[in-house]
Coordinates of C-alpha atoms in Angstrom, one line a residue:
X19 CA -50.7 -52.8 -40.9
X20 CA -49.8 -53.5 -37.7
X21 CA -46.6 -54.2 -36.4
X22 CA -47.4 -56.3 -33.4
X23 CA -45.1 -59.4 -32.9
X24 CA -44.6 -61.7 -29.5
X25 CA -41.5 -61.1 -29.3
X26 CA -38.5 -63.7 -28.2
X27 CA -35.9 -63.4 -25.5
X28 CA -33.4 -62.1 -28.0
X29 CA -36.2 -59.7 -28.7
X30 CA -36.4 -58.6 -25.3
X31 CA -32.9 -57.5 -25.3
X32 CA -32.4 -55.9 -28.1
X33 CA -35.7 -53.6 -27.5
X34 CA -34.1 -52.9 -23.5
X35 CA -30.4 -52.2 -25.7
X36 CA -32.5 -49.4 -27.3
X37 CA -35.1 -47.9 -25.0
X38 CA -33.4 -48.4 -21.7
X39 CA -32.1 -45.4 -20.7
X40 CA -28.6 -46.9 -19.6
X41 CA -25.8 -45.3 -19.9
X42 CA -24.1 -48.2 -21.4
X43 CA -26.6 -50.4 -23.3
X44 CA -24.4 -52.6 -25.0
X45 CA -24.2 -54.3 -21.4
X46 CA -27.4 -55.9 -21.4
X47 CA -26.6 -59.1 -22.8
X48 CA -29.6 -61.7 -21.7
X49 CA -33.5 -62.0 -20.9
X50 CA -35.0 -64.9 -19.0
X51 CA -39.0 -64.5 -19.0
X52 CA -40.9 -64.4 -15.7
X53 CA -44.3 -63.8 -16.3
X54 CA -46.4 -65.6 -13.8
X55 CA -49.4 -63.9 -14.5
X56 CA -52.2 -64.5 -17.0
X57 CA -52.4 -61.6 -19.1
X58 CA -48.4 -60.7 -20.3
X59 CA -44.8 -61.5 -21.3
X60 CA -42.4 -60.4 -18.7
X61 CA -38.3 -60.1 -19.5
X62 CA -35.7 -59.7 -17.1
X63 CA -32.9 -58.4 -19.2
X64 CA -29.3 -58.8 -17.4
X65 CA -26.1 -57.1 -17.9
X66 CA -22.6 -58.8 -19.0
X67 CA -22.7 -59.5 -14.7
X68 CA -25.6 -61.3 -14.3
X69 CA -27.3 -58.5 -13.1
X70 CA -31.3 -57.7 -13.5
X71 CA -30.9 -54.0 -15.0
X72 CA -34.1 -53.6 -16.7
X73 CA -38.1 -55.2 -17.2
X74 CA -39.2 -55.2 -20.5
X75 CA -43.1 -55.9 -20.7
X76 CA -45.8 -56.9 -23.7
X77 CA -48.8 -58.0 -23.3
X78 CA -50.3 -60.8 -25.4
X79 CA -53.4 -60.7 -28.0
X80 CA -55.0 -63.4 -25.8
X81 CA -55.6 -64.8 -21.8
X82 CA -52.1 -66.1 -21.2
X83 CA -53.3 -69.1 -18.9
X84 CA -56.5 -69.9 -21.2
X85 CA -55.5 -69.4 -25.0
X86 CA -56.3 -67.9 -28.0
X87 CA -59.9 -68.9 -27.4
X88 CA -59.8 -66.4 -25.1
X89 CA -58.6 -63.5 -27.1
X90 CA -57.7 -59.8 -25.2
X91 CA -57.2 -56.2 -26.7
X92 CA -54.0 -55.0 -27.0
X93 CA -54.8 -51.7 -26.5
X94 CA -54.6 -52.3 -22.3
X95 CA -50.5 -52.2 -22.7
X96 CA -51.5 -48.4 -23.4
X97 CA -54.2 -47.8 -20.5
X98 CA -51.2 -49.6 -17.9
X99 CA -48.6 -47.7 -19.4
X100 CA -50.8 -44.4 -19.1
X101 CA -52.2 -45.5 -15.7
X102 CA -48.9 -46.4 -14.5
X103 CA -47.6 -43.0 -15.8
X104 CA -50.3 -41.1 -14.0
X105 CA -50.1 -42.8 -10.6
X106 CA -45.9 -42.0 -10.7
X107 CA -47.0 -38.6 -11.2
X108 CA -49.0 -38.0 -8.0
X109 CA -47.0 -40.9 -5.9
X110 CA -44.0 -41.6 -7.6
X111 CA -42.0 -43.7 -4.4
X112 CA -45.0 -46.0 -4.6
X113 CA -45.3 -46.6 -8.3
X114 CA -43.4 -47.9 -11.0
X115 CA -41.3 -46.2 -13.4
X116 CA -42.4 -47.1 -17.2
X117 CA -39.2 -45.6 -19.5
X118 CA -40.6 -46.1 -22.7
X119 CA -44.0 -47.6 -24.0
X120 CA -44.7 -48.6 -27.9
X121 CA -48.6 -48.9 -28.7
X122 CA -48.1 -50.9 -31.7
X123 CA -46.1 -53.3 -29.7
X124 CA -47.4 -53.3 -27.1
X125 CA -44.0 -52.8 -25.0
X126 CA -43.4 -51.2 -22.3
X127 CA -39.9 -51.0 -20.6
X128 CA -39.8 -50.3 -16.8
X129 CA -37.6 -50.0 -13.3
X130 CA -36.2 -53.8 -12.8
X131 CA -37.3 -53.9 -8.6
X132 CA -35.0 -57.1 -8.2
X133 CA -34.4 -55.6 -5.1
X134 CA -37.8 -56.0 -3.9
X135 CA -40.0 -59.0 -4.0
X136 CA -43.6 -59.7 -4.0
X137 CA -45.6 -58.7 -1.4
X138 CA -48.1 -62.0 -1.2
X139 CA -44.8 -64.1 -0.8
X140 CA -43.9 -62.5 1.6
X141 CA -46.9 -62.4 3.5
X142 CA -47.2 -66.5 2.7
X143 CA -44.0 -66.7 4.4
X144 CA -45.1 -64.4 7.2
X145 CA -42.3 -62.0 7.0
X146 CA -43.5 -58.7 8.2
X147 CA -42.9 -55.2 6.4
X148 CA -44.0 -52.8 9.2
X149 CA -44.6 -49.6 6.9
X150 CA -45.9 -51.9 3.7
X151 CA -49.8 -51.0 4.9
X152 CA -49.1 -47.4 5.7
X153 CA -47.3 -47.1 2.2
X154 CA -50.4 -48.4 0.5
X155 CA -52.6 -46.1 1.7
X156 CA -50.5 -43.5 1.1
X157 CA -50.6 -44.4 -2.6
X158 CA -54.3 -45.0 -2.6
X159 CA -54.9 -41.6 -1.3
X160 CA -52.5 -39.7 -3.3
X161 CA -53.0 -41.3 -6.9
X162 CA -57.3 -41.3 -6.3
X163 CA -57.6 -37.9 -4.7
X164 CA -55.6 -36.4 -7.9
X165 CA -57.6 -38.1 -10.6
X166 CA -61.1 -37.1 -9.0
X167 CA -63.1 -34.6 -8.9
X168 CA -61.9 -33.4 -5.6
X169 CA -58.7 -32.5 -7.9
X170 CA -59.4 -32.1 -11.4
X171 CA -61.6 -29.9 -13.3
X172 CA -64.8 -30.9 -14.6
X173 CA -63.9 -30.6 -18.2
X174 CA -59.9 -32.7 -17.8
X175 CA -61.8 -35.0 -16.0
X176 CA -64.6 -36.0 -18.6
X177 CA -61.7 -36.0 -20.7
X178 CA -59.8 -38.6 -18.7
X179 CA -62.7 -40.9 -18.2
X180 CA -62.6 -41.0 -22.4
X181 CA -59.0 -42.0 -21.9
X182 CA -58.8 -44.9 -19.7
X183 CA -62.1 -46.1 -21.2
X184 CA -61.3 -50.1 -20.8
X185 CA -64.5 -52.2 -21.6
X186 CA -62.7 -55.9 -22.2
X187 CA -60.4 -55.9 -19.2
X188 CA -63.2 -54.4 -17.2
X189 CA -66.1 -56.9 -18.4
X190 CA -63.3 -59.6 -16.8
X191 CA -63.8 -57.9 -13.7
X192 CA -67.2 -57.5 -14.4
X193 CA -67.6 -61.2 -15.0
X194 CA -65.2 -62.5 -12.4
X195 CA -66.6 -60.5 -9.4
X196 CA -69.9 -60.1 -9.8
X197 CA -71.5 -62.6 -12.1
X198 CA -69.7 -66.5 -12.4
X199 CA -69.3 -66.8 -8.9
X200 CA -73.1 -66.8 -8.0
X201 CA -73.7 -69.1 -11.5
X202 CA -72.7 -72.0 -13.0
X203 CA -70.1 -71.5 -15.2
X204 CA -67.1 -73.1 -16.8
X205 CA -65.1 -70.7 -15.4
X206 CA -65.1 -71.5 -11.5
X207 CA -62.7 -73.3 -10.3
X208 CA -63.1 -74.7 -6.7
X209 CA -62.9 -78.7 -4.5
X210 CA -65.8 -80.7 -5.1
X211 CA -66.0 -81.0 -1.5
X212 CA -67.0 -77.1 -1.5
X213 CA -70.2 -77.8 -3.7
X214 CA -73.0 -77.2 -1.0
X215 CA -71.2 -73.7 0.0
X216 CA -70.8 -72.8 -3.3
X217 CA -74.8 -74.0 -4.5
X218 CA -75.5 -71.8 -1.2
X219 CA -74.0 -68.4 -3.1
X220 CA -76.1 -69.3 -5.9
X221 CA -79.5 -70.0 -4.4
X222 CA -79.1 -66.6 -1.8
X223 CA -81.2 -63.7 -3.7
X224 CA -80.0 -61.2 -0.5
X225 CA -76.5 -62.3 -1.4
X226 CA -77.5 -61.6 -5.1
X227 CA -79.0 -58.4 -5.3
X228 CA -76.2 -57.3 -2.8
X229 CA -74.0 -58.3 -5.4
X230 CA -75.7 -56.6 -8.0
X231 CA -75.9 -53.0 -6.1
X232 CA -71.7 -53.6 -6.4
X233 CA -71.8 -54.3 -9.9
X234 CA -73.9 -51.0 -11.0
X235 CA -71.7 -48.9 -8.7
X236 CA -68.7 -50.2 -10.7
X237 CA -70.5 -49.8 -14.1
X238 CA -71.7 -46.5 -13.1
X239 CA -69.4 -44.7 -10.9
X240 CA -66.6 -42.9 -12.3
X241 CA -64.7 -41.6 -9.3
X242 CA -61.3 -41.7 -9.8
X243 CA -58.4 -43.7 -11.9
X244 CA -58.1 -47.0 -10.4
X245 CA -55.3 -49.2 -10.3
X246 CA -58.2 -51.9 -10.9
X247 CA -56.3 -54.7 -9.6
X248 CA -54.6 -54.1 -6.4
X249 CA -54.0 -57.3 -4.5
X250 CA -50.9 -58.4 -2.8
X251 CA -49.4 -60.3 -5.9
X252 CA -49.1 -56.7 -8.0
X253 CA -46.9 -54.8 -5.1
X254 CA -43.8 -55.1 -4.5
X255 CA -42.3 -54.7 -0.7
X256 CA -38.4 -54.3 0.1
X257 CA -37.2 -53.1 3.5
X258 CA -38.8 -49.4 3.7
X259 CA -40.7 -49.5 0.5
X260 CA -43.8 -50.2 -1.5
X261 CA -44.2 -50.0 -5.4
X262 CA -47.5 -51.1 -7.5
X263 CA -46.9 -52.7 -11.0
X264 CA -48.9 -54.4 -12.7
X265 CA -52.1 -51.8 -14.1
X266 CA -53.8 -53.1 -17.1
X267 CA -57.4 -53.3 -15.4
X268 CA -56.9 -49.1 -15.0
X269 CA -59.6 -47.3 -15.5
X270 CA -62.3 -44.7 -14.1
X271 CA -64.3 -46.0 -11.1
X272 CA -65.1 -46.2 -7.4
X273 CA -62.9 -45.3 -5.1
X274 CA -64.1 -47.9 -3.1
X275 CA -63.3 -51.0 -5.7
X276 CA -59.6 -50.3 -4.7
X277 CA -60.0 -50.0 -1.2
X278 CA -61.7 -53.3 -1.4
X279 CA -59.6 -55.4 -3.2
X280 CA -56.3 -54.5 -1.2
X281 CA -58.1 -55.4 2.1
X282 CA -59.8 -58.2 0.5
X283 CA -56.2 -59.8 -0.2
X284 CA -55.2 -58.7 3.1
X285 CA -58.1 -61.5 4.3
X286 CA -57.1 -63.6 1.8
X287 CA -54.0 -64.0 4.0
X288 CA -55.7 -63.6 7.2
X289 CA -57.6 -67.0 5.9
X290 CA -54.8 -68.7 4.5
X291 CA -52.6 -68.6 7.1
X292 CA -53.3 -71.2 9.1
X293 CA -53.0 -73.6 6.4
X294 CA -49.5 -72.8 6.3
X295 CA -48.3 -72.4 10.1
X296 CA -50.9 -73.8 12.0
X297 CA -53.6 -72.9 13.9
X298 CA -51.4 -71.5 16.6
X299 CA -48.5 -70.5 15.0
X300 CA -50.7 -68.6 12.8
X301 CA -52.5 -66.4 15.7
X302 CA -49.6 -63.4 15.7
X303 CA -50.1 -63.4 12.0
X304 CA -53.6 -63.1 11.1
X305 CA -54.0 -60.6 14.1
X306 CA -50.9 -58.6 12.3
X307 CA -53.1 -58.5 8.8
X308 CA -56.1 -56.7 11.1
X309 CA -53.6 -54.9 12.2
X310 CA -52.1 -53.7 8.3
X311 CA -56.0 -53.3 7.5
X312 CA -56.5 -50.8 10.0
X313 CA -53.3 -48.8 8.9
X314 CA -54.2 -49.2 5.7
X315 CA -57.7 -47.8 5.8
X316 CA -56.8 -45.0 8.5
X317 CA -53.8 -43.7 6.7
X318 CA -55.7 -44.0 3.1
X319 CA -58.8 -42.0 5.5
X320 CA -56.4 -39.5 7.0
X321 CA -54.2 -38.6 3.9
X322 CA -57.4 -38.3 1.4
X323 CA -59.1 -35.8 3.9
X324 CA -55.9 -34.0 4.2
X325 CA -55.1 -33.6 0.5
X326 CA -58.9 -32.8 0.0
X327 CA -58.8 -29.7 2.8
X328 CA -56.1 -28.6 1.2
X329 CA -55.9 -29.0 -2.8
X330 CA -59.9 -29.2 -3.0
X331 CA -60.6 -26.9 -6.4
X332 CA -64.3 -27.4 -6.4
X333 CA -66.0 -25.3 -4.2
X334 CA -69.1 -27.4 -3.4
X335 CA -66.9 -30.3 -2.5
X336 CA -64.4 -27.3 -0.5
X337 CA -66.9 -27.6 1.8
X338 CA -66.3 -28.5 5.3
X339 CA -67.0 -32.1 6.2
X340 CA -68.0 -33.1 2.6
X341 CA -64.9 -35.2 2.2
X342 CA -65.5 -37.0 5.5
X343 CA -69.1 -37.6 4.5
X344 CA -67.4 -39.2 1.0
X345 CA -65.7 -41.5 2.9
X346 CA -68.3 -43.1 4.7
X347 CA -69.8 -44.0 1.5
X348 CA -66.3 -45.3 -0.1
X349 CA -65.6 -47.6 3.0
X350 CA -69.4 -49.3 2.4
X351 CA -69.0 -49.3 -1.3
X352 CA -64.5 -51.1 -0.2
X353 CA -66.6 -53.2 2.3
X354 CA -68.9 -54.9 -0.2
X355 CA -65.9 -55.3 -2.8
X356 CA -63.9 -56.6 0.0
X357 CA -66.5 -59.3 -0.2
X358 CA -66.7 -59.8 -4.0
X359 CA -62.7 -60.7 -3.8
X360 CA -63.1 -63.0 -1.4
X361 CA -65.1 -65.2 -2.6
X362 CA -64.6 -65.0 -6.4
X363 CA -60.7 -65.7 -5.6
X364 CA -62.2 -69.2 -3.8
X365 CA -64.9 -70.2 -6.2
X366 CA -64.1 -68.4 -9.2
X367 CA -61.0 -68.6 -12.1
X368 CA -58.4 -66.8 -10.7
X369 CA -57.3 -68.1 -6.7
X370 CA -54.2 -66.9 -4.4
X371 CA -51.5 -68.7 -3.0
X372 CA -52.4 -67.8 0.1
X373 CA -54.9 -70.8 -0.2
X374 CA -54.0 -72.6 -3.3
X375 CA -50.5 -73.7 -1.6
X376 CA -51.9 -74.8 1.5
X377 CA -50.8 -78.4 1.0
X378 CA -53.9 -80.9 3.2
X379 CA -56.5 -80.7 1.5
X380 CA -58.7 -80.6 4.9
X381 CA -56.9 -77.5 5.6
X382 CA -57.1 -75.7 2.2
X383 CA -61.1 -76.6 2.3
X384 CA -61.7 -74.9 5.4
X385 CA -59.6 -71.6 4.8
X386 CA -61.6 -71.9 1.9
X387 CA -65.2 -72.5 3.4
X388 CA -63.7 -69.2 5.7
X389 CA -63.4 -67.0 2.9
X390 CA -66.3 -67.7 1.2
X391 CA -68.1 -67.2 4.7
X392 CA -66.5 -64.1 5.3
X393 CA -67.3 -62.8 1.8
X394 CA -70.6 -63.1 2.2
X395 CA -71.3 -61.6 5.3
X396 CA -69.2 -58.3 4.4
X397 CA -71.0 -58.0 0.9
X398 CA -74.5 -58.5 2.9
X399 CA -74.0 -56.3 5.8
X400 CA -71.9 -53.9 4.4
X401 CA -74.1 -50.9 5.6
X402 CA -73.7 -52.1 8.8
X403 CA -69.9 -52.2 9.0
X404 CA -69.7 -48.4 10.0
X405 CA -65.8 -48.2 10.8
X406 CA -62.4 -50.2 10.5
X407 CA -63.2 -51.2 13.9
X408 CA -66.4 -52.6 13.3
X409 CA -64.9 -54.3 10.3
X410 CA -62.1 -55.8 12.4
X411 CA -64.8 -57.0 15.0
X412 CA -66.4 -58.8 12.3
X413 CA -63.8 -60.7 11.0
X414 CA -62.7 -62.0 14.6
X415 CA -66.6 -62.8 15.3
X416 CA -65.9 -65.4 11.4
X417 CA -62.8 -66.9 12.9

């Protein structure tokens, strides 16, 4: 039988008392839960000072901002925790330390990063971290190259793929990107004013079999071990550093669905903020994101290749120029998910603060009517967007 039970503050503490690590456990004395996100229960647990020591983490049997109607497995606690375990192994200044993790539970117990805060508020607020982008990339090349078959043997790698098999948090994915967006469903969530843009997604069969070449490649192509949810709100900047949290969608896919997403959030901001400073005072900002996209991108670019010329063990893909030739096809496949994560985070269940906050409605409307116009364009003319230049290019010729 199994032992699961949502646990209680009180809970909380007691489970960080025992699994820890601290040299003097009897200190942690108090949880206040901070989950904002719709999957989880997240504990602060705080010493006898008031100070954040410890996270302790469990994820629930159901959607946290739906219900029980909505029910989850349990079983992604373990793929995060694993993902999560194998990411800090091949990046380990970028990624978050898990101390303990209980499968029956569902429990994991991590590095508090009170000293850092999220990334997307920050960017909201237009405060600039200058090495955030160039730390992402570095994390994005490091932890794919090592779980692909650039890196791994054939057989550990048809092993791993059996691992981090995760069909319910993927078919989210599956359902959020690629399929409620260009329906009707009960699921979207966007202004009644943005009705004709929206009917527009639906009634575009380009758009649509675009969208379905995306979905295949994620259902089909199992590259390396994604993060699987990479956006702005699951990093965590502080002055110098970078850490990703936050990896129950982990699993085995395309490279490119990573790439994608964290640009795509990057956008996300580039549209939002002038609903937040103005249409001038947002200018230095938005040209900063293309600016963070570029970094991003050439330092992922740069890294991969490096690692690849120099770890490579397969000796077909040793090959001179094979990994530059790889790329090419991960930045169409990151240019056509960039798309997806625009527009399903404007018409679909889950938005960003980027544009939710924006407080006139007029505003909000139009940085969302630029999204959704962006999307579009990068998921139909993705083959055409041959660089990060060309990309950047694009996005000033949609402003």
């Amino acid at each position: 039988m199994s032992q699961y039970r949502t646990f209680t503050a009180q809970d909380a503490v007691a489970y960080a008392q025992q699994f820890g690590g601290l040299e003097n456990p009897s200190s942690l004395v108090e949880a206040q839960e901070v989950g904002d996100g719709n999957l989880n229960l997240v504990f602060k647990i705080f010493d006898s000072q008031g100070v954040s020591r410890i996270i302790v983490k469990q994820a629930l049997p159901y959607v946290r901002c739906v219900g029980e109607s909505w029910p989850l497995t349990l079983d992604r606690a373990r793929l995060e925790a694993e993902t999560l375990v194998e990411h800090y192994q091949h990046s380990p200044q970028h990624t978050v330390k898990i101390h303990h993790f209980d499968p029956e539970l569902a429990v994991m117990v991590m590095e508090d990063l009170s000293s850092h805060k999220i990334w997307r508020g920050e960017l909201i607020g237009n405060v600039y971290y200058p090495q955030a982008a160039r730390q992402l990339g570095e994390y994005l090349a490091h932890t794919l190259f090592h779980t692909s078959d650039f890196y791994l043997h054939p057989h550990t790698k048809k092993v791993r793929v059996a691992q981090f098999i995760n069909p319910e948090m993927c078919e989210i994915t599956e359902d959020l990107f690629f399929n409620d967006p260009y329906q009707i469903h009960e699921r979207n969530n966007y202004p009644a004013a943005l009705e004709n843009d929206v009917a527009a997604l639906r009634n575009d069969d380009q758009l649509k079999i675009a969208v379905a070449s995306l979905k295949h490649r994620f259902f089909s192509q199992a590259e390396a071990l994604l993060h699987g949810d990479i956006h702005s709100g699951s990093i965590f900047v502080a002055e110098g550093s970078l850490k990703a949290i936050d990896a129950e969608f982990g699993y085995f896919g395309p490279i490119g669905f990573d790439i994608g997403t964290a640009i795509g959030n990057l956008l996300l901001n580039f549209c939002g903020l002038p609903g937040h400073l103005g249409i001038r005072d947002a200018a230095a900002g938005r040209e900063q994101r293309l600016l963070d996209i570029q970094q991003l991108w050439t330092t992922f670019a740069e890294r991969f290749q490096a690692l690849a010329a120099e770890k490579s063990r397969d000796a077909a893909l040793s090959v001179p120029g094979y990994a530059s030739e790889f790329l090419k096809k991960v930045w169409q496949d990151a240019i056509g998910f960039c798309g997806t994560e625009l527009i399903r985070r404007s018409v679909g269940l889950s938005h960003v603060a980027d544009i939710d906050t924006i407080q006139d409605d007029e505003m909000r409307h139009e940085c969302l009517r630029h999204a959704i116009t962006l999307g579009k364009a990068l998921i139909v003319i993705a083959d055409r967007i041959d660089s990060v230049e060309a990309l950047l290019a694009r996005v000033r010729q949609y402003s």
